[in-house]
Amino acid sequence: MIVVTGATGNVGRPLVAALAAAGAQVTAVSRSKPAEWPSGIAHRRADLAEPEGLRPVLDGADALFLFPQGPADALVDVAKAGGVRRIVLLSSQGAGTRPGAYAHFAGFERAVRNSGLAWTVLRPGGFATNTLAWQESIRVNWTAAAPFGDVALPFVDPADVAEVAAKVLLGDGHAGRVYELTGPAPLTPRERAHAIGEALGVAVRFLDQSPADARAEMAAQVPGPIADATLAVLGDPLPAERRVSPDVERILGRPARSFAEWAARSAAAFE
Ligand SMILES: NC(=O)c1ccc[n+]([C@@H]2O[C@H](COP(=O)([O-])OP(=O)(O)OC[C@H]3O[C@@H](n4cnc5c(N)ncnc54)[C@H](OP(=O)(O)O)[C@@H]3O)[C@@H](O)[C@H]2O)c1
């Protein structure tokens, strides 16, 4: 049995679907169960912040997809006690490129590396789904505001992260590996706004946002240091953050999905 935490999120949902489609026995975990949940896929409510609550869920599990929330070491201990032998961690590119700022992820990586289990770390770059922050402004007046409009980064489609995770959970040869997951090409925020407009069949106007305004918006949702680190990546990316990684294509045997593909699939979210 494979336990998927973060199971109702951008990565978790397609991962659960892919594992179930492959015939695996899956238990999906999140704090709340969505009103619409596929019948036939087990869902358990638990909070990663309270590892003891996961003990009955992980009892008898073979593998765990670990969403990086809660106390890393205690979560790994509970997984081991339940019989888990394979663990796949959803980390972040930042754990490698800016370990100081992304110490939270580095801590999770340390916990799985030291677990003695067959571990694999997934380090995605920025998600295509981050542009859902434009949902309302695109719906209301066809505009999309962001800082650093001409700085290009290879955002990854979370569906690709999920597909890689499914391969790693179901296949062999991935133990002790760290995979960096990006899209197939760097795109600027301006180009992403244009791609969403193309998918909608309308012109989406890009508005340059000041870094200070962007920080204020971000700091309402994430801790200040994370907002600062994110802005640093968006505005002044390191060469390793601009780079297109070959790992998605290597693992899936096909190119990573483009941002345009994600926008076409997600157009309804902006209407
Ligand atoms: N966005 C990016 O650009 C980016 C880049 C690299 C890495 N990442 C990492 O990827 C992760 C985000 O993945 P995502 O987009 O798939 O997430 P998401 O769409 O925000 O979904 C979060 C999932 O985790 C569950 N969850 C959250 N807190 C929980 C808790 N305390 N206990 C149990 N379940 C919990 C949520 O369900 P409930 O709320 O019902 O519990 C939901 O299923 C983050 O760790 C982020 O740092 C993101």
mmCIF file of C-alpha atoms and ligand atoms in Angstrom:
data_model
loop_
_atom_site.group_PDB
_atom_site.id
_atom_site.type_symbol
_atom_site.label_atom_id
_atom_site.label_comp_id
_atom_site.label_asym_id
_atom_site.label_seq_id
_atom_site.Cartn_x
_atom_site.Cartn_y
_atom_site.Cartn_z
ATOM 1 C CA MET A 1 0.000 0.000 0.000
ATOM 2 C CA ILE A 2 1.242 3.476 -0.894
ATOM 3 C CA VAL A 3 0.382 6.427 1.347
ATOM 4 C CA VAL A 4 0.244 9.809 -0.404
ATOM 5 C CA THR A 5 0.299 12.895 1.813
ATOM 6 C CA GLY A 6 -0.649 16.297 0.417
ATOM 7 C CA ALA A 7 -3.060 14.171 -1.593
ATOM 8 C CA THR A 8 -5.569 16.831 -2.608
ATOM 9 C CA GLY A 9 -2.986 19.362 -3.846
ATOM 10 C CA ASN A 10 -1.556 20.259 -7.244
ATOM 11 C CA VAL A 11 0.882 17.341 -7.092
ATOM 12 C CA GLY A 12 -1.001 14.952 -4.811
ATOM 13 C CA ARG A 13 -4.218 14.756 -6.778
ATOM 14 C CA PRO A 14 -2.705 13.659 -10.118
ATOM 15 C CA LEU A 15 -0.294 11.395 -8.225
ATOM 16 C CA VAL A 16 -3.121 9.565 -6.474
ATOM 17 C CA ALA A 17 -4.933 9.225 -9.818
ATOM 18 C CA ALA A 18 -1.804 7.880 -11.561
ATOM 19 C CA LEU A 19 -1.107 5.322 -8.826
ATOM 20 C CA ALA A 20 -4.723 4.147 -8.788
ATOM 21 C CA ALA A 21 -4.731 3.907 -12.610
ATOM 22 C CA ALA A 22 -1.612 1.725 -12.384
ATOM 23 C CA GLY A 23 -3.510 -0.628 -10.084
ATOM 24 C CA ALA A 24 -1.678 0.299 -6.889
ATOM 25 C CA GLN A 25 -3.446 0.313 -3.541
ATOM 26 C CA VAL A 26 -3.373 3.954 -2.428
ATOM 27 C CA THR A 27 -4.324 5.758 0.747
ATOM 28 C CA ALA A 28 -4.662 9.506 0.260
ATOM 29 C CA VAL A 29 -4.043 11.778 3.231
ATOM 30 C CA SER A 30 -4.929 15.412 3.875
ATOM 31 C CA ARG A 31 -6.508 17.331 6.727
ATOM 32 C CA SER A 32 -9.829 17.725 4.957
ATOM 33 C CA LYS A 33 -11.589 15.513 2.452
ATOM 34 C CA PRO A 34 -12.843 17.366 -0.626
ATOM 35 C CA ALA A 35 -16.582 17.167 -1.283
ATOM 36 C CA GLU A 36 -15.811 15.523 -4.619
ATOM 37 C CA TRP A 37 -13.473 12.619 -4.105
ATOM 38 C CA PRO A 38 -13.162 9.653 -6.490
ATOM 39 C CA SER A 39 -15.038 6.668 -5.138
ATOM 40 C CA GLY A 40 -12.806 3.657 -4.734
ATOM 41 C CA ILE A 41 -9.764 5.601 -3.512
ATOM 42 C CA ALA A 42 -9.262 5.490 0.238
ATOM 43 C CA HIS A 43 -8.902 8.866 1.955
ATOM 44 C CA ARG A 44 -7.825 9.418 5.562
ATOM 45 C CA ARG A 45 -7.802 12.698 7.402
ATOM 46 C CA ALA A 46 -4.615 13.463 9.314
ATOM 47 C CA ASP A 47 -2.429 16.448 10.129
ATOM 48 C CA LEU A 48 1.273 16.162 9.323
ATOM 49 C CA ALA A 49 1.906 18.497 12.239
ATOM 50 C CA GLU A 50 0.814 15.618 14.516
ATOM 51 C CA PRO A 51 2.778 12.516 13.464
ATOM 52 C CA GLU A 52 1.054 10.288 16.034
ATOM 53 C CA GLY A 53 -2.181 10.734 14.099
ATOM 54 C CA LEU A 54 -0.491 9.172 11.072
ATOM 55 C CA ARG A 55 0.505 6.000 12.913
ATOM 56 C CA PRO A 56 -2.689 4.052 12.062
ATOM 57 C CA VAL A 57 -2.583 5.335 8.467
ATOM 58 C CA LEU A 58 1.018 4.215 7.914
ATOM 59 C CA ASP A 59 0.638 0.877 9.660
ATOM 60 C CA GLY A 60 1.288 -1.757 6.970
ATOM 61 C CA ALA A 61 2.259 0.752 4.258
ATOM 62 C CA ASP A 62 5.103 -0.130 1.865
ATOM 63 C CA ALA A 63 5.805 3.337 0.516
ATOM 64 C CA LEU A 64 5.204 6.968 1.447
ATOM 65 C CA PHE A 65 5.002 10.133 -0.643
ATOM 66 C CA LEU A 66 5.932 12.768 1.887
ATOM 67 C CA PHE A 67 4.576 16.304 1.640
ATOM 68 C CA PRO A 68 7.042 18.591 3.480
ATOM 69 C CA GLN A 69 4.974 19.788 6.426
ATOM 70 C CA GLY A 70 5.343 19.030 10.114
ATOM 71 C CA PRO A 71 8.277 17.630 12.114
ATOM 72 C CA ALA A 72 10.425 15.781 9.544
ATOM 73 C CA ASP A 73 12.251 13.347 11.848
ATOM 74 C CA ALA A 74 9.141 12.313 13.775
ATOM 75 C CA LEU A 75 7.226 11.723 10.531
ATOM 76 C CA VAL A 76 10.021 9.522 9.184
ATOM 77 C CA ASP A 77 10.098 7.566 12.475
ATOM 78 C CA VAL A 78 6.358 6.902 12.290
ATOM 79 C CA ALA A 79 6.726 5.780 8.659
ATOM 80 C CA LYS A 80 9.504 3.342 9.603
ATOM 81 C CA ALA A 81 7.524 1.966 12.525
ATOM 82 C CA GLY A 82 4.594 1.336 10.174
ATOM 83 C CA GLY A 83 6.772 -0.770 7.851
ATOM 84 C CA VAL A 84 7.445 1.783 5.088
ATOM 85 C CA ARG A 85 10.489 0.797 3.009
ATOM 86 C CA ARG A 86 10.400 3.437 0.279
ATOM 87 C CA ILE A 87 9.987 7.162 0.785
ATOM 88 C CA VAL A 88 9.668 9.861 -1.869
ATOM 89 C CA LEU A 89 10.004 13.435 -0.636
ATOM 90 C CA LEU A 90 8.467 16.485 -2.287
ATOM 91 C CA SER A 91 11.272 18.975 -1.664
ATOM 92 C CA SER A 92 12.216 22.118 -3.583
ATOM 93 C CA GLN A 93 14.960 23.227 -5.937
ATOM 94 C CA GLY A 94 15.775 25.836 -3.295
ATOM 95 C CA ALA A 95 17.062 23.092 -0.955
ATOM 96 C CA GLY A 96 19.984 22.742 -3.369
ATOM 97 C CA THR A 97 20.438 26.274 -4.649
ATOM 98 C CA ARG A 98 19.731 28.282 -1.471
ATOM 99 C CA PRO A 99 19.913 25.836 1.443
ATOM 100 C CA GLY A 100 20.083 28.633 4.012
ATOM 101 C CA ALA A 101 16.862 30.287 2.909
ATOM 102 C CA TYR A 102 15.170 26.937 2.248
ATOM 103 C CA ALA A 103 16.398 25.278 5.450
ATOM 104 C CA HIS A 104 12.933 23.804 6.006
ATOM 105 C CA PHE A 105 13.317 21.616 2.899
ATOM 106 C CA ALA A 106 16.966 20.877 3.651
ATOM 107 C CA GLY A 107 15.786 19.548 7.042
ATOM 108 C CA PHE A 108 13.282 17.209 5.383
ATOM 109 C CA GLU A 109 15.964 16.026 2.970
ATOM 110 C CA ARG A 110 18.298 15.252 5.867
ATOM 111 C CA ALA A 111 15.581 13.281 7.632
ATOM 112 C CA VAL A 112 14.850 11.037 4.636
ATOM 113 C CA ARG A 113 18.548 10.578 3.752
ATOM 114 C CA ASN A 114 19.267 9.471 7.314
ATOM 115 C CA SER A 115 16.206 7.226 7.478
ATOM 116 C CA GLY A 116 17.875 4.024 6.303
ATOM 117 C CA LEU A 117 14.920 3.626 3.896
ATOM 118 C CA ALA A 118 15.096 3.618 0.089
ATOM 119 C CA TRP A 119 14.690 7.369 -0.365
ATOM 120 C CA THR A 120 14.272 9.610 -3.406
ATOM 121 C CA VAL A 121 14.152 13.398 -3.296
ATOM 122 C CA LEU A 122 12.184 15.431 -5.852
ATOM 123 C CA ARG A 123 13.326 19.039 -6.181
ATOM 124 C CA PRO A 124 10.884 20.929 -8.391
ATOM 125 C CA GLY A 125 11.434 24.505 -9.467
ATOM 126 C CA GLY A 126 8.554 27.001 -9.553
ATOM 127 C CA PHE A 127 5.142 25.483 -10.318
ATOM 128 C CA ALA A 128 3.032 26.535 -13.321
ATOM 129 C CA THR A 129 0.136 26.619 -10.863
ATOM 130 C CA ASN A 130 1.706 29.656 -9.145
ATOM 131 C CA THR A 131 0.164 31.702 -11.960
ATOM 132 C CA LEU A 132 -3.270 30.854 -10.533
ATOM 133 C CA ALA A 133 -2.536 33.930 -8.391
ATOM 134 C CA TRP A 134 -3.718 35.805 -11.513
ATOM 135 C CA GLN A 135 -7.107 34.068 -11.528
ATOM 136 C CA GLU A 136 -9.093 36.996 -10.215
ATOM 137 C CA SER A 137 -7.391 39.815 -12.132
ATOM 138 C CA ILE A 138 -7.622 37.883 -15.394
ATOM 139 C CA ARG A 139 -11.290 37.107 -14.741
ATOM 140 C CA VAL A 140 -12.111 40.697 -13.786
ATOM 141 C CA ASN A 141 -10.110 42.781 -16.277
ATOM 142 C CA TRP A 142 -7.773 40.533 -18.294
ATOM 143 C CA THR A 143 -4.656 41.719 -16.476
ATOM 144 C CA ALA A 144 -1.792 39.880 -14.801
ATOM 145 C CA ALA A 145 0.649 41.685 -12.503
ATOM 146 C CA ALA A 146 4.029 40.359 -11.420
ATOM 147 C CA PRO A 147 7.517 41.674 -10.641
ATOM 148 C CA PHE A 148 10.535 40.965 -12.859
ATOM 149 C CA GLY A 149 8.416 40.648 -16.008
ATOM 150 C CA ASP A 150 11.395 39.853 -18.234
ATOM 151 C CA VAL A 151 13.218 37.295 -16.080
ATOM 152 C CA ALA A 152 12.738 33.800 -17.480
ATOM 153 C CA LEU A 153 12.455 30.604 -15.420
ATOM 154 C CA PRO A 154 11.491 27.051 -16.470
ATOM 155 C CA PHE A 155 8.343 26.563 -14.361
ATOM 156 C CA VAL A 156 7.308 22.915 -14.055
ATOM 157 C CA ASP A 157 3.815 21.480 -14.508
ATOM 158 C CA PRO A 158 2.839 19.828 -11.188
ATOM 159 C CA ALA A 159 1.284 17.037 -13.267
ATOM 160 C CA ASP A 160 4.840 16.173 -14.379
ATOM 161 C CA VAL A 161 6.034 16.214 -10.771
ATOM 162 C CA ALA A 162 3.190 13.798 -9.994
ATOM 163 C CA GLU A 163 4.033 11.531 -12.930
ATOM 164 C CA VAL A 164 7.685 11.379 -11.895
ATOM 165 C CA ALA A 165 6.627 10.618 -8.313
ATOM 166 C CA ALA A 166 4.405 7.764 -9.539
ATOM 167 C CA LYS A 167 7.285 6.279 -11.580
ATOM 168 C CA VAL A 168 9.606 6.491 -8.602
ATOM 169 C CA LEU A 169 7.074 4.980 -6.215
ATOM 170 C CA LEU A 170 6.224 2.095 -8.550
ATOM 171 C CA GLY A 171 9.554 1.385 -10.235
ATOM 172 C CA ASP A 172 13.101 0.482 -9.284
ATOM 173 C CA GLY A 173 16.443 2.209 -9.695
ATOM 174 C CA HIS A 174 15.571 5.508 -8.017
ATOM 175 C CA ALA A 175 16.863 4.908 -4.483
ATOM 176 C CA GLY A 176 19.388 7.480 -3.279
ATOM 177 C CA ARG A 177 18.628 9.830 -6.184
ATOM 178 C CA VAL A 178 17.831 13.542 -6.161
ATOM 179 C CA TYR A 179 15.807 14.662 -9.175
ATOM 180 C CA GLU A 180 15.513 18.273 -10.230
ATOM 181 C CA LEU A 181 12.225 18.859 -12.000
ATOM 182 C CA THR A 182 11.665 21.786 -14.363
ATOM 183 C CA GLY A 183 9.652 22.622 -17.421
ATOM 184 C CA PRO A 184 11.120 22.320 -20.933
ATOM 185 C CA ALA A 185 11.974 26.013 -21.444
ATOM 186 C CA PRO A 186 12.464 29.197 -19.425
ATOM 187 C CA LEU A 187 9.570 31.662 -19.785
ATOM 188 C CA THR A 188 9.167 35.188 -18.426
ATOM 189 C CA PRO A 189 6.084 36.278 -16.445
ATOM 190 C CA ARG A 190 5.144 38.422 -19.442
ATOM 191 C CA GLU A 191 5.283 35.327 -21.686
ATOM 192 C CA ARG A 192 3.271 33.290 -19.197
ATOM 193 C CA ALA A 193 0.536 35.925 -19.144
ATOM 194 C CA HIS A 194 0.532 35.878 -22.942
ATOM 195 C CA ALA A 195 0.283 32.067 -22.984
ATOM 196 C CA ILE A 196 -2.742 32.168 -20.678
ATOM 197 C CA GLY A 197 -4.327 34.754 -22.981
ATOM 198 C CA GLU A 198 -3.695 32.466 -25.972
ATOM 199 C CA ALA A 199 -5.372 29.597 -24.126
ATOM 200 C CA LEU A 200 -8.371 31.818 -23.345
ATOM 201 C CA GLY A 201 -8.515 33.387 -26.788
ATOM 202 C CA VAL A 202 -8.188 36.916 -25.337
ATOM 203 C CA ALA A 203 -5.336 39.387 -24.845
ATOM 204 C CA VAL A 204 -4.137 39.325 -21.237
ATOM 205 C CA ARG A 205 -2.345 42.584 -20.396
ATOM 206 C CA PHE A 206 0.811 42.201 -18.318
ATOM 207 C CA LEU A 207 1.344 44.811 -15.583
ATOM 208 C CA ASP A 208 4.760 45.396 -14.040
ATOM 209 C CA GLN A 209 4.457 45.077 -10.263
ATOM 210 C CA SER A 210 7.017 46.581 -7.894
ATOM 211 C CA PRO A 211 9.017 44.029 -5.870
ATOM 212 C CA ALA A 212 7.778 45.781 -2.691
ATOM 213 C CA ASP A 213 4.124 45.242 -3.675
ATOM 214 C CA ALA A 214 4.845 41.643 -4.616
ATOM 215 C CA ARG A 215 6.551 41.068 -1.280
ATOM 216 C CA ALA A 216 3.603 42.514 0.621
ATOM 217 C CA GLU A 217 1.241 40.134 -1.207
ATOM 218 C CA MET A 218 3.499 37.132 -0.600
ATOM 219 C CA ALA A 219 4.167 37.949 3.042
ATOM 220 C CA ALA A 220 0.422 37.684 3.679
ATOM 221 C CA GLN A 221 0.698 33.993 2.761
ATOM 222 C CA VAL A 222 4.202 32.802 3.617
ATOM 223 C CA PRO A 223 6.800 33.773 6.264
ATOM 224 C CA GLY A 224 8.808 36.906 5.404
ATOM 225 C CA PRO A 225 12.147 35.105 4.823
ATOM 226 C CA ILE A 226 10.462 32.715 2.353
ATOM 227 C CA ALA A 227 8.884 35.685 0.545
ATOM 228 C CA ASP A 228 12.360 37.274 0.321
ATOM 229 C CA ALA A 229 13.958 34.071 -0.958
ATOM 230 C CA THR A 230 11.201 33.586 -3.528
ATOM 231 C CA LEU A 231 11.615 37.148 -4.780
ATOM 232 C CA ALA A 232 15.365 36.583 -5.042
ATOM 233 C CA VAL A 233 14.752 33.519 -7.224
ATOM 234 C CA LEU A 234 12.213 35.359 -9.393
ATOM 235 C CA GLY A 235 14.299 38.507 -9.792
ATOM 236 C CA ASP A 236 17.881 37.343 -9.736
ATOM 237 C CA PRO A 237 17.946 33.602 -10.380
ATOM 238 C CA LEU A 238 21.180 31.652 -10.093
ATOM 239 C CA PRO A 239 22.376 29.792 -13.193
ATOM 240 C CA ALA A 240 21.160 26.537 -11.599
ATOM 241 C CA GLU A 241 17.670 28.040 -11.234
ATOM 242 C CA ARG A 242 17.539 29.165 -14.876
ATOM 243 C CA ARG A 243 18.675 25.791 -16.158
ATOM 244 C CA VAL A 244 16.325 23.330 -17.838
ATOM 245 C CA SER A 245 16.860 20.005 -16.103
ATOM 246 C CA PRO A 246 16.829 16.796 -18.183
ATOM 247 C CA ASP A 247 15.363 14.740 -15.319
ATOM 248 C CA VAL A 248 11.642 14.837 -16.253
ATOM 249 C CA GLU A 249 12.395 13.649 -19.776
ATOM 250 C CA ARG A 250 14.920 11.075 -18.572
ATOM 251 C CA ILE A 251 12.440 9.525 -16.154
ATOM 252 C CA LEU A 252 9.240 9.790 -18.176
ATOM 253 C CA GLY A 253 10.740 9.134 -21.618
ATOM 254 C CA ARG A 254 9.029 12.199 -23.076
ATOM 255 C CA PRO A 255 9.666 15.948 -22.872
ATOM 256 C CA ALA A 256 8.362 17.892 -19.892
ATOM 257 C CA ARG A 257 4.969 19.529 -20.479
ATOM 258 C CA SER A 258 5.198 23.140 -21.657
ATOM 259 C CA PHE A 259 3.616 26.085 -19.862
ATOM 260 C CA ALA A 260 1.301 26.484 -22.876
ATOM 261 C CA GLU A 261 0.040 22.933 -22.323
ATOM 262 C CA TRP A 262 -0.638 23.687 -18.675
ATOM 263 C CA ALA A 263 -2.448 26.926 -19.633
ATOM 264 C CA ALA A 264 -4.610 25.137 -22.208
ATOM 265 C CA ARG A 265 -5.554 22.467 -19.649
ATOM 266 C CA SER A 266 -6.212 25.071 -16.948
ATOM 267 C CA ALA A 267 -7.979 27.767 -18.993
ATOM 268 C CA ALA A 268 -11.305 27.206 -17.226
ATOM 269 C CA ALA A 269 -9.704 28.307 -13.932
ATOM 270 C CA PHE A 270 -9.281 31.828 -15.364
ATOM 271 C CA GLU A 271 -12.780 32.183 -16.848
HETATM 272 N N1 LIG B 1 4.705 26.269 -5.705
HETATM 273 C C1 LIG B 1 5.961 26.161 -6.064
HETATM 274 O O1 LIG B 1 6.475 26.885 -6.912
HETATM 275 C C2 LIG B 1 6.815 25.104 -5.430
HETATM 276 C C3 LIG B 1 8.104 24.876 -5.887
HETATM 277 C C4 LIG B 1 8.887 23.905 -5.268
HETATM 278 C C5 LIG B 1 8.367 23.183 -4.206
HETATM 279 N N2 LIG B 1 7.094 23.437 -3.788
HETATM 280 C C6 LIG B 1 6.575 22.706 -2.644
HETATM 281 O O2 LIG B 1 5.500 21.870 -3.040
HETATM 282 C C7 LIG B 1 4.530 21.878 -2.018
HETATM 283 C C8 LIG B 1 3.194 22.361 -2.590
HETATM 284 O O3 LIG B 1 2.652 21.302 -3.337
HETATM 285 P P1 LIG B 1 1.200 21.451 -3.953
HETATM 286 O O4 LIG B 1 1.197 22.654 -4.848
HETATM 287 O O5 LIG B 1 0.793 20.139 -4.487
HETATM 288 O O6 LIG B 1 0.369 21.803 -2.647
HETATM 289 P P2 LIG B 1 -1.088 22.423 -2.532
HETATM 290 O O7 LIG B 1 -1.781 22.397 -3.866
HETATM 291 O O8 LIG B 1 -0.972 23.682 -1.770
HETATM 292 O O9 LIG B 1 -1.807 21.343 -1.617
HETATM 293 C C9 LIG B 1 -1.372 21.082 -0.307
HETATM 294 C C10 LIG B 1 -1.787 19.669 0.044
HETATM 295 O O10 LIG B 1 -1.234 19.300 1.292
HETATM 296 C C11 LIG B 1 -2.279 19.117 2.264
HETATM 297 N N3 LIG B 1 -1.750 19.643 3.520
HETATM 298 C C12 LIG B 1 -1.258 20.885 3.747
HETATM 299 N N4 LIG B 1 -0.864 20.997 5.035
HETATM 300 C C13 LIG B 1 -1.101 19.792 5.614
HETATM 301 C C14 LIG B 1 -0.918 19.275 6.919
HETATM 302 N N5 LIG B 1 -0.420 20.024 7.917
HETATM 303 N N6 LIG B 1 -1.276 17.991 7.165
HETATM 304 C C15 LIG B 1 -1.801 17.219 6.186
HETATM 305 N N7 LIG B 1 -1.990 17.645 4.932
HETATM 306 C C16 LIG B 1 -1.650 18.921 4.648
HETATM 307 C C17 LIG B 1 -3.465 19.895 1.683
HETATM 308 O O11 LIG B 1 -4.713 19.426 2.139
HETATM 309 P P3 LIG B 1 -5.392 20.017 3.495
HETATM 310 O O12 LIG B 1 -5.210 21.505 3.457
HETATM 311 O O13 LIG B 1 -6.820 19.558 3.434
HETATM 312 O O14 LIG B 1 -4.644 19.369 4.594
HETATM 313 C C18 LIG B 1 -3.290 19.548 0.208
HETATM 314 O O15 LIG B 1 -3.674 18.205 -0.026
HETATM 315 C C19 LIG B 1 5.019 22.818 -0.913
HETATM 316 O O16 LIG B 1 5.706 22.108 0.070
HETATM 317 C C20 LIG B 1 5.954 23.708 -1.643
HETATM 318 O O17 LIG B 1 6.908 24.282 -0.869
HETATM 319 C C21 LIG B 1 6.308 24.357 -4.371
#
